[in-house]
Coordinates of C-alpha atoms and ligand atoms in Angstrom, one line a residue:
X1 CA -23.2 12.7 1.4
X2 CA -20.3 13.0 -1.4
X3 CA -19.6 16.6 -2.5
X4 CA -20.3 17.4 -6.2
X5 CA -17.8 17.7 -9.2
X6 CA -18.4 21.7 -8.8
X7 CA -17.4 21.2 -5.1
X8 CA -14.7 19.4 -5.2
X9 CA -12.8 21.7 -7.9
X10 CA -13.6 24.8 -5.4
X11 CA -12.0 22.7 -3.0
X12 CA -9.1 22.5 -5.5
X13 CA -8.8 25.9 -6.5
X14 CA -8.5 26.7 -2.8
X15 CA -5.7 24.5 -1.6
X16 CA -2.3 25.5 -0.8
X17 CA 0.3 22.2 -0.6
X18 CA 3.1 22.8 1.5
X19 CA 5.8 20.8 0.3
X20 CA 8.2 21.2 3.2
X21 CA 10.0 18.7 5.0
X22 CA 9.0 17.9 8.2
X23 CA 11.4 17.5 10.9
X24 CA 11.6 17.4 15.0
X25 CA 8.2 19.3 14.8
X26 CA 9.2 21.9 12.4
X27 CA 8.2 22.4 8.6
X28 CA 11.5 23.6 7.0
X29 CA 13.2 23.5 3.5
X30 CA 16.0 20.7 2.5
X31 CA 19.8 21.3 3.9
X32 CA 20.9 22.5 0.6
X33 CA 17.7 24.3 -0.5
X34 CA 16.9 22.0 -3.6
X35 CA 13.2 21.3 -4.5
X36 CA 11.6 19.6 -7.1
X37 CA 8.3 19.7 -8.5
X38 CA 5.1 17.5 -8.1
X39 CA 2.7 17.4 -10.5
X40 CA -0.8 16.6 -11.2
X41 CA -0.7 13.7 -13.8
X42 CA -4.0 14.3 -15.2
X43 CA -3.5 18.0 -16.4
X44 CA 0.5 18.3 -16.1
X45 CA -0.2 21.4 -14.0
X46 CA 2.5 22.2 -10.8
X47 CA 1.0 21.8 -7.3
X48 CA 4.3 22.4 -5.2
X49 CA 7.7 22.8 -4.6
X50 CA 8.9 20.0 -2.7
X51 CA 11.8 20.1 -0.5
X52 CA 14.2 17.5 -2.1
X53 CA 16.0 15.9 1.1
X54 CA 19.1 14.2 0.7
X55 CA 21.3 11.8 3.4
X56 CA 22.1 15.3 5.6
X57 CA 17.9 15.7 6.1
X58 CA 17.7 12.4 6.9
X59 CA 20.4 12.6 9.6
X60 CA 18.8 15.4 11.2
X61 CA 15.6 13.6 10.7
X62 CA 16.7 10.4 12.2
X63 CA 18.9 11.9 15.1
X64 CA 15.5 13.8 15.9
X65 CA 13.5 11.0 16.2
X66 CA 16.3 9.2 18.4
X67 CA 16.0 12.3 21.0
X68 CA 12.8 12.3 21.1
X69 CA 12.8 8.2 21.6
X70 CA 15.3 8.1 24.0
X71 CA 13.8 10.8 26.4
X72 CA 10.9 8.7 26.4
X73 CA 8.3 11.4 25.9
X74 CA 6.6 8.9 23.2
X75 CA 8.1 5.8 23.5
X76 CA 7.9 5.3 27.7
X77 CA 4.7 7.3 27.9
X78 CA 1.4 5.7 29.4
X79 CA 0.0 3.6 26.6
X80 CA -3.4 5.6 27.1
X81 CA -1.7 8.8 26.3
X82 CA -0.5 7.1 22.7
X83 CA -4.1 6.0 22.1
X84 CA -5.8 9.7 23.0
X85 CA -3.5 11.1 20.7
X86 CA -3.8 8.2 18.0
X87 CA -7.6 8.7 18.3
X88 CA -7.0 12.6 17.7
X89 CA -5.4 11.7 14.2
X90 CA -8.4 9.7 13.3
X91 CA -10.5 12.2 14.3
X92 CA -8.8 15.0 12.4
X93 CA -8.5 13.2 9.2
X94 CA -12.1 12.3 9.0
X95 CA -12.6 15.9 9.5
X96 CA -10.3 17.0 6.8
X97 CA -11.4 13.9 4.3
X98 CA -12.5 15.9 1.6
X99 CA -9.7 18.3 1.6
X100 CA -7.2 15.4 2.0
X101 CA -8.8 13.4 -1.0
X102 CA -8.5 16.3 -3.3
X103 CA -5.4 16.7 -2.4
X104 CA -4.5 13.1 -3.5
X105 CA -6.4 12.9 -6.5
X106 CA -4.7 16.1 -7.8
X107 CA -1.7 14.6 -6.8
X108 CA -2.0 11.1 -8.4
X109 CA -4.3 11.0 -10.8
X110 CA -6.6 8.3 -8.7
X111 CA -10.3 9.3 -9.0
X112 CA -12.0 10.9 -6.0
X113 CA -14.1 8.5 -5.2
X114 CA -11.4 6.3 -4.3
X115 CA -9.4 8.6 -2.6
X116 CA -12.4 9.4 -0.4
X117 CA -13.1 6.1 0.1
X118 CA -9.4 5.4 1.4
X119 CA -9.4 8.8 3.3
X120 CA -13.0 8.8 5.3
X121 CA -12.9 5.6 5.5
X122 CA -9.5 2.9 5.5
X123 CA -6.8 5.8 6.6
X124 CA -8.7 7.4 10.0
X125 CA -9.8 3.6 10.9
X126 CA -6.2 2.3 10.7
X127 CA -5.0 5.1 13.0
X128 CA -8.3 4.2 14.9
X129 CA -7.3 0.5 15.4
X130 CA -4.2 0.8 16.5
X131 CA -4.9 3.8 18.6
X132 CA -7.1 1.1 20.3
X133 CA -4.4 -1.5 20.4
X134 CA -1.7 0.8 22.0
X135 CA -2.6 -0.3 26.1
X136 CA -3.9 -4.2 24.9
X137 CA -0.5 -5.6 24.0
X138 CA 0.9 -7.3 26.7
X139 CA 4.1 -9.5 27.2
X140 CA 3.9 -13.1 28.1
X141 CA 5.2 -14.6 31.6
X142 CA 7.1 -18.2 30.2
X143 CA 7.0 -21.4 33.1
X144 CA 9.4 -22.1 35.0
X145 CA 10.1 -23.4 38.7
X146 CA 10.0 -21.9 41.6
X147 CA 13.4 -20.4 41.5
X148 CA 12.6 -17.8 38.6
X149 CA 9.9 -15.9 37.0
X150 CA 10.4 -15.3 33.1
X151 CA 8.4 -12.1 31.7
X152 CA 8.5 -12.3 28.2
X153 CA 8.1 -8.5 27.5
X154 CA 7.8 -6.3 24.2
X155 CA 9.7 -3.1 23.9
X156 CA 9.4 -0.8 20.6
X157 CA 12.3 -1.2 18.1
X158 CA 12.8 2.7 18.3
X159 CA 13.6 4.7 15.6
X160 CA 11.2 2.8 12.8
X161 CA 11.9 4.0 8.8
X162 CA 9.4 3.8 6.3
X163 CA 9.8 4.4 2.2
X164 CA 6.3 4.2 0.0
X165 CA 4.9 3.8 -3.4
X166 CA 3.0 6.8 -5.4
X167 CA -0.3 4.6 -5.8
X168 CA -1.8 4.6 -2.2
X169 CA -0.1 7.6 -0.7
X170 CA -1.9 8.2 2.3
X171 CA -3.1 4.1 3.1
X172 CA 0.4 3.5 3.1
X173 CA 1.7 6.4 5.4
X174 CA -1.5 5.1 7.7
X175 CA -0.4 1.1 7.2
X176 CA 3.2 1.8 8.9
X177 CA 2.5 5.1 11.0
X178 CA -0.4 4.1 13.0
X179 CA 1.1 0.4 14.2
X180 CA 4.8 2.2 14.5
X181 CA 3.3 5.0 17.3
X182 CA 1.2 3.1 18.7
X183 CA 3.8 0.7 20.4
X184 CA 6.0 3.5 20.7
X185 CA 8.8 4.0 17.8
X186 CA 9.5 7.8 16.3
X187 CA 9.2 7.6 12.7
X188 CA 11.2 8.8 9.6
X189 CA 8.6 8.8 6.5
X190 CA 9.9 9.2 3.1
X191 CA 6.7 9.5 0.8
X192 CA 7.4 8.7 -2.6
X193 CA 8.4 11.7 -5.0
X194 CA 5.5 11.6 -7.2
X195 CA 3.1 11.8 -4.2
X196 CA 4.2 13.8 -1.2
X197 CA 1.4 16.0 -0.8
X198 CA -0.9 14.5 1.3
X199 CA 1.6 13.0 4.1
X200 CA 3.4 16.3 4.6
X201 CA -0.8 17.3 5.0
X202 CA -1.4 14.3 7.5
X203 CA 2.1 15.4 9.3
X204 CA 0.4 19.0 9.9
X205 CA -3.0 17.1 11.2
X206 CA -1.0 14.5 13.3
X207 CA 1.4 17.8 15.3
X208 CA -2.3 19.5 15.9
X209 CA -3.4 16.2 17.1
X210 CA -0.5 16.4 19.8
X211 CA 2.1 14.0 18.0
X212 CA 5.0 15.1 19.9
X213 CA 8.2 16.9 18.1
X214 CA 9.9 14.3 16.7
X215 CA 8.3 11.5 17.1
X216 CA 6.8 12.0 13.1
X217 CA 9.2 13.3 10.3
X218 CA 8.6 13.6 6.6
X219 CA 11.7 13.7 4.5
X220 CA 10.2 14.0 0.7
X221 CA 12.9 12.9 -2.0
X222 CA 13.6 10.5 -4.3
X223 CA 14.6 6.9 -4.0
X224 CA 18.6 7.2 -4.3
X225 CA 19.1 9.6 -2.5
X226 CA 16.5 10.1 0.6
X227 CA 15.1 6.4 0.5
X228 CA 18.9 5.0 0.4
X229 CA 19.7 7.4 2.9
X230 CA 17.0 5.6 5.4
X231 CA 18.1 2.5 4.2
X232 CA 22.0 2.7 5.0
X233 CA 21.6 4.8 8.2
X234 CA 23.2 2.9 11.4
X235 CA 20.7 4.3 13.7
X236 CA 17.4 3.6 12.1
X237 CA 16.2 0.1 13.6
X238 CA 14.1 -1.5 11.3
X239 CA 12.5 -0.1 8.4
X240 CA 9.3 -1.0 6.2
X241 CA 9.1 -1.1 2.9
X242 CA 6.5 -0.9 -0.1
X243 CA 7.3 -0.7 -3.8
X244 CA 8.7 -2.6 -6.4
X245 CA 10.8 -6.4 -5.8
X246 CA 13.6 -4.6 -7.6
X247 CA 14.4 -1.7 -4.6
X248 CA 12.8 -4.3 -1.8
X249 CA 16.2 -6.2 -2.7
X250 CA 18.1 -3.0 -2.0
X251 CA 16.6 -2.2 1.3
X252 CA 18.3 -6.3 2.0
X253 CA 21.5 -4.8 0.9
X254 CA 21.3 -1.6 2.6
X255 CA 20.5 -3.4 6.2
X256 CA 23.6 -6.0 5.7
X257 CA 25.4 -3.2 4.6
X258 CA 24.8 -0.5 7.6
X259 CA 23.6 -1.7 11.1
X260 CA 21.6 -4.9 10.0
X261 CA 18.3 -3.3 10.8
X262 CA 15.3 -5.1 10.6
X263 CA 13.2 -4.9 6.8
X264 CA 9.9 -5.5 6.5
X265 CA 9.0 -5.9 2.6
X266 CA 5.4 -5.5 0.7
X267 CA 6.4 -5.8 -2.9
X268 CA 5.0 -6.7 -6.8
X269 CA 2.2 -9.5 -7.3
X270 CA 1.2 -10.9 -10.5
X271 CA -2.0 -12.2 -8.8
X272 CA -4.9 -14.6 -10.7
X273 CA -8.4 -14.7 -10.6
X274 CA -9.7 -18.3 -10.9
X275 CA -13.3 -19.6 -11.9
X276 CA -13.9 -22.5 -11.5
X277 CA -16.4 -24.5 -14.0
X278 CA -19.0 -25.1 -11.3
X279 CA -19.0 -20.8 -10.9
X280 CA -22.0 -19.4 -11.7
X281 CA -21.1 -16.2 -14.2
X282 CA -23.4 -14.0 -12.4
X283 CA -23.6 -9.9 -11.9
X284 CA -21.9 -10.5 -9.0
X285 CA -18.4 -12.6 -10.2
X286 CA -18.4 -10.3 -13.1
X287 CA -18.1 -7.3 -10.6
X288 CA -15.4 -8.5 -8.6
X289 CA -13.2 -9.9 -11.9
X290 CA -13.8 -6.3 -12.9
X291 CA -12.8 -4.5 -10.0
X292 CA -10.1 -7.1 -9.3
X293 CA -8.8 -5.7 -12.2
X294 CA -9.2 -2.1 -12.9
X295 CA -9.7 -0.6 -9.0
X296 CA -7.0 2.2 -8.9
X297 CA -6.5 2.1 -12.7
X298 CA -4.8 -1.3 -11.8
X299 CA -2.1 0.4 -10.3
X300 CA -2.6 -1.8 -7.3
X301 CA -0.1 -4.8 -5.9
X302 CA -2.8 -7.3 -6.0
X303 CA -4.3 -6.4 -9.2
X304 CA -6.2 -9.5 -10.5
X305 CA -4.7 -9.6 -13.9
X306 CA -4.2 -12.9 -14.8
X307 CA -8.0 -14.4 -14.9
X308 CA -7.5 -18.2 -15.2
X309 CA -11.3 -18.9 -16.2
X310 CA -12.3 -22.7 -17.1
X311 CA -12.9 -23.2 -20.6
X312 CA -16.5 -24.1 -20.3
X313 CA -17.0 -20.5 -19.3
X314 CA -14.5 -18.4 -20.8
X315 CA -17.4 -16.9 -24.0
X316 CA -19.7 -16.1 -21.3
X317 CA -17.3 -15.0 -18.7
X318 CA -15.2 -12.7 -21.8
X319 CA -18.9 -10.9 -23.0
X320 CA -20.2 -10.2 -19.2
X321 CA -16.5 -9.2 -18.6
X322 CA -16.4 -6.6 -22.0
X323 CA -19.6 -5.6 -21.3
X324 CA -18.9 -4.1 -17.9
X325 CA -15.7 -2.9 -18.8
X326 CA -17.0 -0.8 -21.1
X327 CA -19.1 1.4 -19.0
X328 CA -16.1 2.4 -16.7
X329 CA -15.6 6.1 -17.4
X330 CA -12.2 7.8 -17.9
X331 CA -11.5 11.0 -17.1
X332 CA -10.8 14.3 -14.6
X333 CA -10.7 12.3 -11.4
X334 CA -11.9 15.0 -9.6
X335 CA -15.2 13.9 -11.3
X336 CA -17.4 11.7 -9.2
X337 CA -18.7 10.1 -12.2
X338 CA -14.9 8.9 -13.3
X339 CA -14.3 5.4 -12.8
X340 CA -10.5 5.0 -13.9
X341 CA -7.8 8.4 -13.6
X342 CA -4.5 8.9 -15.2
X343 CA -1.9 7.1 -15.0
X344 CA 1.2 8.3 -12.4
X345 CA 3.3 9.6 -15.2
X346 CA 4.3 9.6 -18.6
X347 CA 6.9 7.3 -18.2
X348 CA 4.3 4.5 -16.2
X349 CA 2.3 5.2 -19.2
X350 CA 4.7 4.2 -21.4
X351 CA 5.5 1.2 -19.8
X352 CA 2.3 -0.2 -19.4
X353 CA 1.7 0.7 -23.4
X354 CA 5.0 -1.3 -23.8
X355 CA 3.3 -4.5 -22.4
X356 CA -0.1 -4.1 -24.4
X357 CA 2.0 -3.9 -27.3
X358 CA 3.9 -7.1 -26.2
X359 CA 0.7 -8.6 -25.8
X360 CA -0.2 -8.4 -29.1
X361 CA 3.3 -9.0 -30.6
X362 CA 2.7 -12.4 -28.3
X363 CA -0.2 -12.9 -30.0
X364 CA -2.7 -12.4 -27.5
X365 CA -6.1 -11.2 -28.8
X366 CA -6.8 -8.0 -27.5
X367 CA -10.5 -7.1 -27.5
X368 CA -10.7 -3.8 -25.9
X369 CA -8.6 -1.0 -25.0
X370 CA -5.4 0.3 -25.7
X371 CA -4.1 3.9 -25.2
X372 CA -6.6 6.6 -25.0
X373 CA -6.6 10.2 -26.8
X374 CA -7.3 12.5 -24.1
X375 CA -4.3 14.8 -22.4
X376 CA -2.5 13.7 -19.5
X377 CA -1.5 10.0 -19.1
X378 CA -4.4 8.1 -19.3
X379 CA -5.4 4.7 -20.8
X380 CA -8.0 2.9 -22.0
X381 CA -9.6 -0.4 -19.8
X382 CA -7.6 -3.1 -21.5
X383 CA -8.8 -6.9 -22.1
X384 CA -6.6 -9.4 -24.2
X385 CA -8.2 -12.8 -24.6
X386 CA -6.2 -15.9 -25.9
X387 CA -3.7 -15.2 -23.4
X388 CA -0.8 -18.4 -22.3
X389 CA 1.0 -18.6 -19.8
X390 CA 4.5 -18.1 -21.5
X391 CA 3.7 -14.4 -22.8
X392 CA 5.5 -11.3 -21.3
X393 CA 1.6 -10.0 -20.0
X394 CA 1.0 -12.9 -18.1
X395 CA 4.3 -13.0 -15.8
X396 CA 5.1 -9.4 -15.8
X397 CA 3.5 -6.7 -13.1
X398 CA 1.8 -4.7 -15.6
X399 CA 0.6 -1.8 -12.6
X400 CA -2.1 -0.6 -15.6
X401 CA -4.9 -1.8 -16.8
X402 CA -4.3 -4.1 -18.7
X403 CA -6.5 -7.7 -18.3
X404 CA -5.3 -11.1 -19.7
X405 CA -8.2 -13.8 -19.5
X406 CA -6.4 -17.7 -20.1
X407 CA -8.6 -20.8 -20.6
X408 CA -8.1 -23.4 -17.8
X409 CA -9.1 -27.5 -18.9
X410 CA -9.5 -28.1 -14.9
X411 CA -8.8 -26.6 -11.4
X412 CA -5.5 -28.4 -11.0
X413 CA -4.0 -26.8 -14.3
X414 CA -5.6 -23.7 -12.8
X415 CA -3.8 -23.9 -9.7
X416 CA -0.5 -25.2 -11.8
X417 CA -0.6 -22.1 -13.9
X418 CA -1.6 -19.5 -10.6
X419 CA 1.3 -20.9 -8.6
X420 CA 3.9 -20.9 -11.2
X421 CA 5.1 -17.1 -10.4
X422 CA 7.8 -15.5 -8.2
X423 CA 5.3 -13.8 -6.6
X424 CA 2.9 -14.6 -4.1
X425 CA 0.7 -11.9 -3.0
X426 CA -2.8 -12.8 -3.6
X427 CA -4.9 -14.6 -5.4
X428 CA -8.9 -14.7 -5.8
X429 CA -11.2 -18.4 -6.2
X430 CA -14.7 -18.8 -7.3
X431 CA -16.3 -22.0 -7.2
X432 CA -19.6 -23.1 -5.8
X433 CA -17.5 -26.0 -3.9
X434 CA -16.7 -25.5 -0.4
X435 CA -13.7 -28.3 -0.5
X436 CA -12.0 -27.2 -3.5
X437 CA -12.5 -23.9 -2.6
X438 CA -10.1 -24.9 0.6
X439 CA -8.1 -26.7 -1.1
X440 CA -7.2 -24.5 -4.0
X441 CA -6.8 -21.9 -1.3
X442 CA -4.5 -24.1 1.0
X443 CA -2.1 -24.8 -2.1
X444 CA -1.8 -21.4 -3.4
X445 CA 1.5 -20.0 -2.5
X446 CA 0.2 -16.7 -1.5
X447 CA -0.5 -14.1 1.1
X448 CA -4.1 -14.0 0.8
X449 CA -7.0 -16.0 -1.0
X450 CA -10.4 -14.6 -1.5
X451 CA -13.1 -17.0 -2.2
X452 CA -16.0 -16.0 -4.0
X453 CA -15.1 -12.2 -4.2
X454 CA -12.6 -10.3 -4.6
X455 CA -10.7 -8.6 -1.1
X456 CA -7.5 -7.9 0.5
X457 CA -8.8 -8.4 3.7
X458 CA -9.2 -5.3 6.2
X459 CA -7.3 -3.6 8.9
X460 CA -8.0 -6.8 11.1
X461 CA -6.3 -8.9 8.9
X462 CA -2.5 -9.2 7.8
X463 CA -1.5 -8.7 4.5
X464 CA 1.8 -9.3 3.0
X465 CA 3.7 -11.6 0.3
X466 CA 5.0 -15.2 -0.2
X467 CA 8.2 -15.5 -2.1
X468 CA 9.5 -11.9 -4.1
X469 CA 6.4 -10.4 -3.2
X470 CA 7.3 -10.2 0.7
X471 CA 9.3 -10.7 3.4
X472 CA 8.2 -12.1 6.4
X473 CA 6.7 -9.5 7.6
X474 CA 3.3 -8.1 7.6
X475 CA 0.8 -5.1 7.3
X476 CA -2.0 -5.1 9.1
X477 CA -3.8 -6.5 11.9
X478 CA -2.1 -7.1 15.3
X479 CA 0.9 -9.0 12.8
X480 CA 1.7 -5.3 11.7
X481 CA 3.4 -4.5 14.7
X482 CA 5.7 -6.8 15.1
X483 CA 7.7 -4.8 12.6
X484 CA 8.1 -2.3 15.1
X485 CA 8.7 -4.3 18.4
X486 CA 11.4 -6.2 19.9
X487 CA 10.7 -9.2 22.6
X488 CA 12.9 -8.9 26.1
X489 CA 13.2 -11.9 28.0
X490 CA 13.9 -10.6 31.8
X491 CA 14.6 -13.6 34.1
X492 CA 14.1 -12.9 37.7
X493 CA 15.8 -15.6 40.5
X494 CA 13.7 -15.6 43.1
X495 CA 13.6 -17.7 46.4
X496 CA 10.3 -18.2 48.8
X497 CA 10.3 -16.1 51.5
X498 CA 7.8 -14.7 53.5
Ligands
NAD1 P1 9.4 1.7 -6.4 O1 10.0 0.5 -5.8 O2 10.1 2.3 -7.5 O3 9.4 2.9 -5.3 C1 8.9 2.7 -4.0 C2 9.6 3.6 -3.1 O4 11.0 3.3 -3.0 C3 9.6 5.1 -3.5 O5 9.5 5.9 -2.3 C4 10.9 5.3 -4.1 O6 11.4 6.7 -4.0 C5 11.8 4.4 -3.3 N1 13.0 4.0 -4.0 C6 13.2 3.9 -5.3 N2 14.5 3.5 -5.6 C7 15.1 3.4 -4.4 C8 16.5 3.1 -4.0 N3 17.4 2.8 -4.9 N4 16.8 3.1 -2.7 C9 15.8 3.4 -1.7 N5 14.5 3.7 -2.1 C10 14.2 3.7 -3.4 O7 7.9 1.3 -6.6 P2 6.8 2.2 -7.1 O8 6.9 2.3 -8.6 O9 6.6 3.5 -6.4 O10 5.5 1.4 -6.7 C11 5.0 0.4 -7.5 C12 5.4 -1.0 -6.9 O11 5.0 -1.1 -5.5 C13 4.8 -2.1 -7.6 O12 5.7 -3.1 -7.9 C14 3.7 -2.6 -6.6 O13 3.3 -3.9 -6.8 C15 4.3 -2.3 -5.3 N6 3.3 -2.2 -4.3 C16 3.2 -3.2 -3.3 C17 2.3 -3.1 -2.3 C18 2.2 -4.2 -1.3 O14 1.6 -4.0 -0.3 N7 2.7 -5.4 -1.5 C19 1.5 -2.0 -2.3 C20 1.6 -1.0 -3.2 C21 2.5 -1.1 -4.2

């Protein structure tokens, strides 16, 4: 059973973040002693000093994780030994959910609910599953004649960097930690500055859980100077990256630039929500257009913000949509009862209030929502009807809440419209029609389609982007890992003899 409001904020009150680096199984300040601050964006108050690592912490960071990669004590051990110790991790954060989710709520603004909900529930499973997967992935034997046998084997990529966004701190460490160690890599994290607290935490829980020195290291800084640093450095071996299309570029740049390490990108969306005219506006669409839209404050990649509704529907679908929208609650996300939290900062803020004004410079109707009056960085659940596809609102990542509905005449202006983006992350169908539910769903140029509701998939699945909103590369499922492995080919000549 959750803990109560009164609970939580003892919890809170209790907590002590260490912001320290973390590196070759030591918790120690940056090379030159700088720190910065993190804050919690709802109240403004300070939670920590963080040590602000630069390209010297990353070089002891990195040559760290090399050691420890090249003596094998990770990367060459038995594959059981990886899973026990994988399992120990999930173990520990499921025991420690409740201090780990405060932790991130004070530290994003994201309500508690949905921290919990990531932290007892998506983060311990990821480490879980791939715990599981560490002695069932094999290598492949090719054909051949008699004269040779061809083993097709896997080998980790070795040192494995990873750089991630404020808005899923601790799902994101899990999405590239838990596939990276499980095949065998050493790891070089760099959370991002406005969220470090919980990952230097989980680095603490994964060194009890018997995570060899070295083989994890947390380097907190910013993007130019720790996140570049990662990026250019000649013995990192492929690196994985979530955040914006803008840096993704970089980390391109950085690998032809240094030792042409391999990038694994998860990036912006701009992702629509399409009903149909044969959808039935029912409790249950209405929930997922809602969600789709305003889970996480719609601080989320895949945010569904671009609902492409058929016109028959739109005045039904726009009052079942207002109505629910309404009765989301704002405020301390420590609060079970708070639906949406504060935004990351007062800058996002501004930013996001910057495209609702655009909206309605566009001319878009905007029939809730806008900013909101209480302290901190929050804003209001925001719906703009009468949106077209030309305006700034409906091509732009917002990352806020802000919800553009656009009438549709027919499924293939719908799918027109959805596909005419340089992203390609996700994209949600309703329709009571099993064959252009498929065929919408073929056609979209995306990572992932959900028909019928609104989902990214889970941990079994793979999740990444088309076009600017990914490489090639994947999260999730048993695609995840080959970010972190390399293939072998060892051909053996052999003759018949007895
Ligand atoms: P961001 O790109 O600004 O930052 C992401 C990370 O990159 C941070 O750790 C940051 O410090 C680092 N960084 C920034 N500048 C850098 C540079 N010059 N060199 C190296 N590293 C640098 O993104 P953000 O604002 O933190 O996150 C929001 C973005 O992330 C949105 O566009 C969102 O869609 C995307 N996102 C994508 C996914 C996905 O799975 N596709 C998931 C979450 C967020």
């Amino acid at each position: 059973m959750s803990l109560s409001y009164k609970e939580f904020q003892t919890i809170a009150v209790g907590l002590r973040p260490n912001g320290k680096a973390f590196i070759d199984g030591e918790f120690c300040d940056a090379v030159d002693r700088s720190t910065f601050v993190s804050s919690n964006p709802a109240t403004g108050e300070i939670l920590a000093e963080i040590a602000h690592c630069k390209a010297a912490d990353v070089d002891r960071a990195v040559s760290a994780a090399r050691r420890v990669f090249n003596e094998g004590t990770w990367s060459r051990a038995e594959p059981e030994e990886r899973k026990e110790i994988l399992l120990n991790v999930a173990r520990l954060v499921r025991e420690h959910k409740n201090e780990l989710a405060v932790l991130e709520s004070l530290d994003t603004g994201k309500t508690i609910n949905d921290c919990l909900d990531e932290i007892g529930g998506e983060v311990p499973n990821f480490f879980q599953w791939y715990a599981e997967l560490a002695d069932k992935t094999f290598g492949k034997i090719a054909p051949t004649g008699p004269g040779a046998m061809a083993l097709i084997t896997r080998e980790p990529a070795g040192v494995a960097g990873a750089v991630l966004p404020w808005n899923f701190p601790l799902v994101m460490a899990a999405w590239k930690i838990a596939p990276a160690l499980a095949v065998g890599c050493s790891a070089v994290i760099k959370p991002a500055e406005q969220t470090p607290l919980s990952t230097i935490r989980l680095a603490e829980l994964m060194q009890e859980a018997g995570v060899p020195a070295g083989v994890i290291n947390i380097v907190p800084g910013f993007g130019e100077t720790a996140g570049q640093a990662i990026g250019m450095h000649n013995d990192v071996d492929t690196v994985s990256f979530t955040g914006s299309t803008e840096v993704g570029r970089l980390f391109m740049r950085y690998s032809g630039e240094s030792n042409l390490k391999g990038v694994g990108l998860e990036m912006g969306g701009k992702s629509p929500f399409i009903v149909l005219e044969d959808a039935a506006i029912n409790d249950e669409l209405i929930e997922h257009a809602a969600m789709s839209a305003f889970w996480n404050g719609g601080q989320n990649c895949s945010a569904n913000m671009r609902q492409l509704i058929a016109k028959p529907l739109v005045e039904e679908f726009t009052s079942r949509i207002l109505e629910r929208v309404k009765a989301f609650k704002l405020g301390d996300p420590l609060d079970p009862a708070t639906d949406i939290g504060s935004m990351i900062t007062k800058e996002h803020k501004d930013m996001v209030m910057g495209y609702i004004q655009s909206g309605l410079d566009d001319g878009a109707n905007m029939i809730m929502g806008g900013g909101s009056d209480l302290p901190g960085h929050f804003i209001n659940p925001t719906v703009f009807r009468n949106v077209t596809p030309d305006m700034r609102i409906a091509k732009e990542e917002i990352f806020g809440p802000v919800l553009g509905i656009m009438a549709m005449e027919n499924g293939e202006e719908a799918l027109r419209i959805a596909s005419d983006t340089d992203y390609g992350l996700h994209a949600t169908v309703f329709t009571q029609d099993v064959d252009r539910a498929l065929h919408i769903a073929r056609a979209l140029p995306c990572g992932t389609v959900s028909v019928n509701g609104f989902s990214e998939g889970d941990i079994k699945t793979p999740f990444g982007g088309y076009k600017q909103s990914g490489s090639l590369a994947r999260d999730n499922g048993t695609e995840a890992l080959e970010q972190y492995l390399q293939t072998k080919t060892i051909w053996l000549h052999t003759q018949a003899k007895t």
